[in-house]
CSV table of C-alpha atoms in Angstrom, one decimal:
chain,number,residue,atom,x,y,z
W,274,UNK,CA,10.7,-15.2,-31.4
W,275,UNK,CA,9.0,-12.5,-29.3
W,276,UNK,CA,5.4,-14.3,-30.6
W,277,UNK,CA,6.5,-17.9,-29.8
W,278,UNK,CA,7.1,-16.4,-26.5
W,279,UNK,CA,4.0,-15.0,-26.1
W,280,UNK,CA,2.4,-18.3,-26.7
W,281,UNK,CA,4.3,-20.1,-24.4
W,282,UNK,CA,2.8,-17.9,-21.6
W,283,UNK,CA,7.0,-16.0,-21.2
W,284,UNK,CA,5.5,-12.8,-22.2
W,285,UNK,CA,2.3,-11.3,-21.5
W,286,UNK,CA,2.2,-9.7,-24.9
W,287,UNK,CA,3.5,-7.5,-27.1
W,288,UNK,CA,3.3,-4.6,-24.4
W,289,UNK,CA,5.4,-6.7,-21.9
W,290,UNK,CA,7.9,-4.6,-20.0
W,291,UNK,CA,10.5,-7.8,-21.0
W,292,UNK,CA,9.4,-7.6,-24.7
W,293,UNK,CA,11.7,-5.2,-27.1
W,294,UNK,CA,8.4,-3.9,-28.8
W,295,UNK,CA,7.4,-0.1,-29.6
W,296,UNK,CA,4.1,-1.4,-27.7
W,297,UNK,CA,6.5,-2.6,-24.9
W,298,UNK,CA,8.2,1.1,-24.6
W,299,UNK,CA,4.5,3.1,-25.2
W,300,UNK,CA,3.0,0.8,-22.1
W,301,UNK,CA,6.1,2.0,-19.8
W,302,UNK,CA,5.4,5.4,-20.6
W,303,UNK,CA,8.2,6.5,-23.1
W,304,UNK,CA,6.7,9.0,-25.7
W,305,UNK,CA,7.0,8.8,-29.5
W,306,UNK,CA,8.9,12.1,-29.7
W,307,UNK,CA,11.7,10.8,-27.6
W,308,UNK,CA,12.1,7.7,-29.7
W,309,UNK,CA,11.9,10.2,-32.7
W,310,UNK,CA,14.4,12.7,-31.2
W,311,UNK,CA,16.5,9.6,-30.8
W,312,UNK,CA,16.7,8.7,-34.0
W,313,UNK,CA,17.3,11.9,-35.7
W,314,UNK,CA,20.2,13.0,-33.2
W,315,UNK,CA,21.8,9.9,-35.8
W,316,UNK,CA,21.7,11.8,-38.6
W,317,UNK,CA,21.8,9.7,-41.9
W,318,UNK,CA,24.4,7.3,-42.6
W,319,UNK,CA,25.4,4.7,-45.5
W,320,UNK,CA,26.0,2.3,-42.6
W,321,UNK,CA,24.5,0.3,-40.0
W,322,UNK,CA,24.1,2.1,-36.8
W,323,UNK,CA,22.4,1.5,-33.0
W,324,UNK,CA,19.6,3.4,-31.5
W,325,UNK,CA,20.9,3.2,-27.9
W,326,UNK,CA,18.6,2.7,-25.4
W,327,UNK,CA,20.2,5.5,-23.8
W,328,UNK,CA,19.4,8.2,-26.2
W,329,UNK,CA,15.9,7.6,-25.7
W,330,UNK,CA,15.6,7.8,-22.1
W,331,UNK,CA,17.7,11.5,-22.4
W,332,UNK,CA,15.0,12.6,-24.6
W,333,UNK,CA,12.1,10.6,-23.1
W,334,UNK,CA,13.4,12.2,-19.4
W,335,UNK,CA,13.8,16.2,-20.9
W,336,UNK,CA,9.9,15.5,-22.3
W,337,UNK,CA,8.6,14.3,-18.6
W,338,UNK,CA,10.7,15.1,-16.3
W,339,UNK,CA,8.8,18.6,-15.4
W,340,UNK,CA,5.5,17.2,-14.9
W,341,UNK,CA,6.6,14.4,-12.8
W,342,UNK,CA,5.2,13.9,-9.6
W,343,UNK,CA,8.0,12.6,-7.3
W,344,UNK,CA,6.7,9.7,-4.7
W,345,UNK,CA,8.2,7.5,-2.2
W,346,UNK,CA,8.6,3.8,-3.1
W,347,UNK,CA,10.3,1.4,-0.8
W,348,UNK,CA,11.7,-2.2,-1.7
W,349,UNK,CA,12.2,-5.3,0.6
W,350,UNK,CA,10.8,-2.5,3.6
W,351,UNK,CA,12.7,-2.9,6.8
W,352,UNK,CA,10.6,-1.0,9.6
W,353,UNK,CA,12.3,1.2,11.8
W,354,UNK,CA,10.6,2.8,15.2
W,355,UNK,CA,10.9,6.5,16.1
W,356,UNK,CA,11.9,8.6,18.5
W,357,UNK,CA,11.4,11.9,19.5
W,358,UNK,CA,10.6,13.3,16.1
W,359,UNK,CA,7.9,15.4,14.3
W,360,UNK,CA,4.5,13.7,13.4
W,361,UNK,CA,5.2,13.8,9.6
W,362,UNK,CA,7.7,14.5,7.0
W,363,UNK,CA,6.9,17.1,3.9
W,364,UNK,CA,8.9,16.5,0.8
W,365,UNK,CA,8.1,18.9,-1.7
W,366,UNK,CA,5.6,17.8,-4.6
W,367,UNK,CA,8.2,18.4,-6.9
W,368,UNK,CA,11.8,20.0,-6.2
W,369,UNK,CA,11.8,22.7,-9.3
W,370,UNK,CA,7.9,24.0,-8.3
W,371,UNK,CA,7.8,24.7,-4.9
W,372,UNK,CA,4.0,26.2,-5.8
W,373,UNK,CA,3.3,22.7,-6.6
W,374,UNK,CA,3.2,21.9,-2.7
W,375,UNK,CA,4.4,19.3,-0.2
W,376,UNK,CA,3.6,16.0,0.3
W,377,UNK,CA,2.3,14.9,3.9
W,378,UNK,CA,3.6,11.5,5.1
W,379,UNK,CA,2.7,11.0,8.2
W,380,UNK,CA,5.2,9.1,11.0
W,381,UNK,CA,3.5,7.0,13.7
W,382,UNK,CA,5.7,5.6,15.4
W,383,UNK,CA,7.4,3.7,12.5
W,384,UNK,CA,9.3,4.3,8.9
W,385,UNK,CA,10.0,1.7,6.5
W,386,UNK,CA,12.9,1.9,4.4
W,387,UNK,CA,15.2,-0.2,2.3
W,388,UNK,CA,17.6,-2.8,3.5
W,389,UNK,CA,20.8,-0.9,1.7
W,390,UNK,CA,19.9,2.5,3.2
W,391,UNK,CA,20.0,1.3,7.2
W,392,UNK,CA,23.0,2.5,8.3
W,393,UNK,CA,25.3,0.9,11.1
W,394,UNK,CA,24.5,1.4,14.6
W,395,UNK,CA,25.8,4.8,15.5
W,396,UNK,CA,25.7,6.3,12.3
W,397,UNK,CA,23.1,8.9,10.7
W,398,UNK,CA,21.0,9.3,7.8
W,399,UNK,CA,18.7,11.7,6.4
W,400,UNK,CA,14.6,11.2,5.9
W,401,UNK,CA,14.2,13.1,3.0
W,402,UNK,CA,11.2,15.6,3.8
W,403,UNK,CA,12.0,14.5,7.5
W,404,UNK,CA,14.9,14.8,8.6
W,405,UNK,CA,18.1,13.2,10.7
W,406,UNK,CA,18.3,10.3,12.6
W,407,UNK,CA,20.5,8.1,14.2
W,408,UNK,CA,20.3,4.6,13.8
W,409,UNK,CA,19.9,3.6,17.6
W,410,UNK,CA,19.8,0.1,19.4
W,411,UNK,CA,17.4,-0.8,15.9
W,412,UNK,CA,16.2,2.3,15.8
W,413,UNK,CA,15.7,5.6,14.2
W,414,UNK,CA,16.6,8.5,16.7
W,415,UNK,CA,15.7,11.8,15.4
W,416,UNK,CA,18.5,14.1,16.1
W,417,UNK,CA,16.7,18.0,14.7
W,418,UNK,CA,20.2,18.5,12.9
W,419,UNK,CA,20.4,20.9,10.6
W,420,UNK,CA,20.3,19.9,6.6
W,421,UNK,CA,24.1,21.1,6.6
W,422,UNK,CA,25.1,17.6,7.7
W,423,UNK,CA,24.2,16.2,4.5
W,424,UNK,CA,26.6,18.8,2.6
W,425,UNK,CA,29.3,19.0,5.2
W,426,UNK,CA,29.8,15.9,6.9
W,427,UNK,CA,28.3,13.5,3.8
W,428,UNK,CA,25.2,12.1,5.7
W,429,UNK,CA,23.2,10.2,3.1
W,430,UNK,CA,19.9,11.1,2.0
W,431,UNK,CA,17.3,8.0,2.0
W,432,UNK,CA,13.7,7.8,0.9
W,433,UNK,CA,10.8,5.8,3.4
W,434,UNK,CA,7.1,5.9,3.7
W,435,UNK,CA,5.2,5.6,6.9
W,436,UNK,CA,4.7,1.9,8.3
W,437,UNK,CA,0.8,2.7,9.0
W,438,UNK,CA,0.7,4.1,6.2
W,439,UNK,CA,1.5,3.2,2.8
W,440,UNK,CA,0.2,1.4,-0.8
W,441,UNK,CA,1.4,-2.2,-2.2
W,442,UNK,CA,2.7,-1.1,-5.0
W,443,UNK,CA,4.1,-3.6,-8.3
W,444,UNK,CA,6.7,-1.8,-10.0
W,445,UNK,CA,6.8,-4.1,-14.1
W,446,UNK,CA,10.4,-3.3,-14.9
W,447,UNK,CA,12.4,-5.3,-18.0
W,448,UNK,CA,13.9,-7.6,-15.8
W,449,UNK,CA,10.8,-8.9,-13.5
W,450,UNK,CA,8.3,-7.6,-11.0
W,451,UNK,CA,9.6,-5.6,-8.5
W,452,UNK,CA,7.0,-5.4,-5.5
W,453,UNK,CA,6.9,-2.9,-2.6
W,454,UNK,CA,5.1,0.2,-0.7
W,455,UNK,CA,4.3,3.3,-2.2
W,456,UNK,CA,3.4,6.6,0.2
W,457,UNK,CA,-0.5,7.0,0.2
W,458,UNK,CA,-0.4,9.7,-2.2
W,459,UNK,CA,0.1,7.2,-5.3
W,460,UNK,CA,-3.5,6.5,-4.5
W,461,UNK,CA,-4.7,10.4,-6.5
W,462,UNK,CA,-2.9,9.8,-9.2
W,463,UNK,CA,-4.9,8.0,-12.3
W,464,UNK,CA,-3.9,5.5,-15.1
W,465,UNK,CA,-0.7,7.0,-17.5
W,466,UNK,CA,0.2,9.6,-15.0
W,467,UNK,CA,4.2,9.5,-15.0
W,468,UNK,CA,5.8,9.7,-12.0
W,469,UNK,CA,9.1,9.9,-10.6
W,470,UNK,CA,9.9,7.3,-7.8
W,471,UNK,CA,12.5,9.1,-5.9
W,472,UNK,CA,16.3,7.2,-5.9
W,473,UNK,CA,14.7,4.2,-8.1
W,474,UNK,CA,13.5,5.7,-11.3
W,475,UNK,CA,10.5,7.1,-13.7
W,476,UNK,CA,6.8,5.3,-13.8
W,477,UNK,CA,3.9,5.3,-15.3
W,478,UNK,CA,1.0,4.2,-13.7
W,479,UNK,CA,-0.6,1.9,-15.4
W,480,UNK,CA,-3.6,0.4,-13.2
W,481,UNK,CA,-5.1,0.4,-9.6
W,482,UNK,CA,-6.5,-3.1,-8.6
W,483,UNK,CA,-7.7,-3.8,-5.6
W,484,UNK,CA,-4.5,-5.6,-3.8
W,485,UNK,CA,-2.3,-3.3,-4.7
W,486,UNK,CA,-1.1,-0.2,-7.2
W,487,UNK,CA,0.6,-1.5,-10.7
W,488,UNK,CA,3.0,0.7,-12.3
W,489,UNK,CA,5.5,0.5,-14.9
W,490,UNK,CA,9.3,1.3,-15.0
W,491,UNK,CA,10.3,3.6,-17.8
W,492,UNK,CA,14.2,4.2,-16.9
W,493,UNK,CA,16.1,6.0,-14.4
């Protein structure tokens, strides 16, 4: 089926993110020893059993999860001006190695961030790296509030990249292409680097053409 597919131009190949292929999981970034782990956390059995997905990511997630990079990746980007805050956010490189460093996302003027995560007029959110703003007459009003309003008073924690600054980026996931904007430090990572797109799930990078970044979705 999968090869009938292929020749009908539905699948790319064997490698395609939508194709239920070892190549398939190997091109997303999902190592052998997790699919190995996986399968021995069975055990042995005189009857049929299923590998879940599931099991896989666990392992495939303990294996990468240290080395991954975390990066900004918004969908469907709805731009929001800026008031009256600082000239960049710093999220750190990676929150369990703070001697990895901080990212540097500059804010001129504008953010862009996901439809879901603009909140009603009135109400506040936090740039992660940034910090708290107020959605104001359409828009963003930062506020200097203290990070306790996300722990006390339940103010949600969002993700953006700069509107002047930013990376097309295709994100290949199992359902379909998923295109958006990446913050400009995608651009220094190279080809199988896996990443961590924060609130949205694990990468790998898999290619930078010229229009834009092309990465691939491994699982949350």
């Amino acid at each position: 089926t999968i090869k009938e597919r292929i020749e009908a131009g539905d699948l790319e190949g064997w490698d395609d993110p939508r194709a239920p292929t070892l190549a398939s999981l190997e091109r997303r970034g999902i190592r052998g020893e997790a699919i190995v782990s996986a399968m021995v956390e069975l055990g042995t059995s005189t009857s049929n059993v299923d590998l879940a997905m599931d099991s896989i990511y666990a392992a495939n997630r303990d294996l990468i999860d240290d080395g991954a990079d975390r990066l900004f990746f918004v969908r469907d980007p709805v731009e929001k001006s800026v008031m009256m805050g600082p000239g960049a956010g710093t999220p750190p490189v990676h929150p369990d190695h703070e001697e990895r460093g901080r990212r540097e996302l500059r804010v001129e003027g504008a953010v862009l961030v996901e439809p879901g995560d603009v909140p009603p007029n009135g109400k506040r959110v936090w740039l992660k790296g940034y910090g708290c703003v107020r959605h104001t007459r359409d828009a963003f009003e930062f506020t200097g509030e203290d990070i306790d309003v996300v722990r006390e008073e339940g103010v949600d924690v969002i993700h953006w990249v700069s509107a002047d600054q930013n990376v097309p980026t295709r994100l290949r996931t199992m359902e379909g292409d998923v295109s958006g904007l990446a913050e400009p430090g995608i651009a220094i990572h190279e080809a199988d680097d896996v990443l961590q797109f924060e609130r949205v799930g694990f990468a790998r990078l898999d290619r930078h053409d010229d229009a834009e970044t092309v990465t691939y979705f491994a699982h949350p």
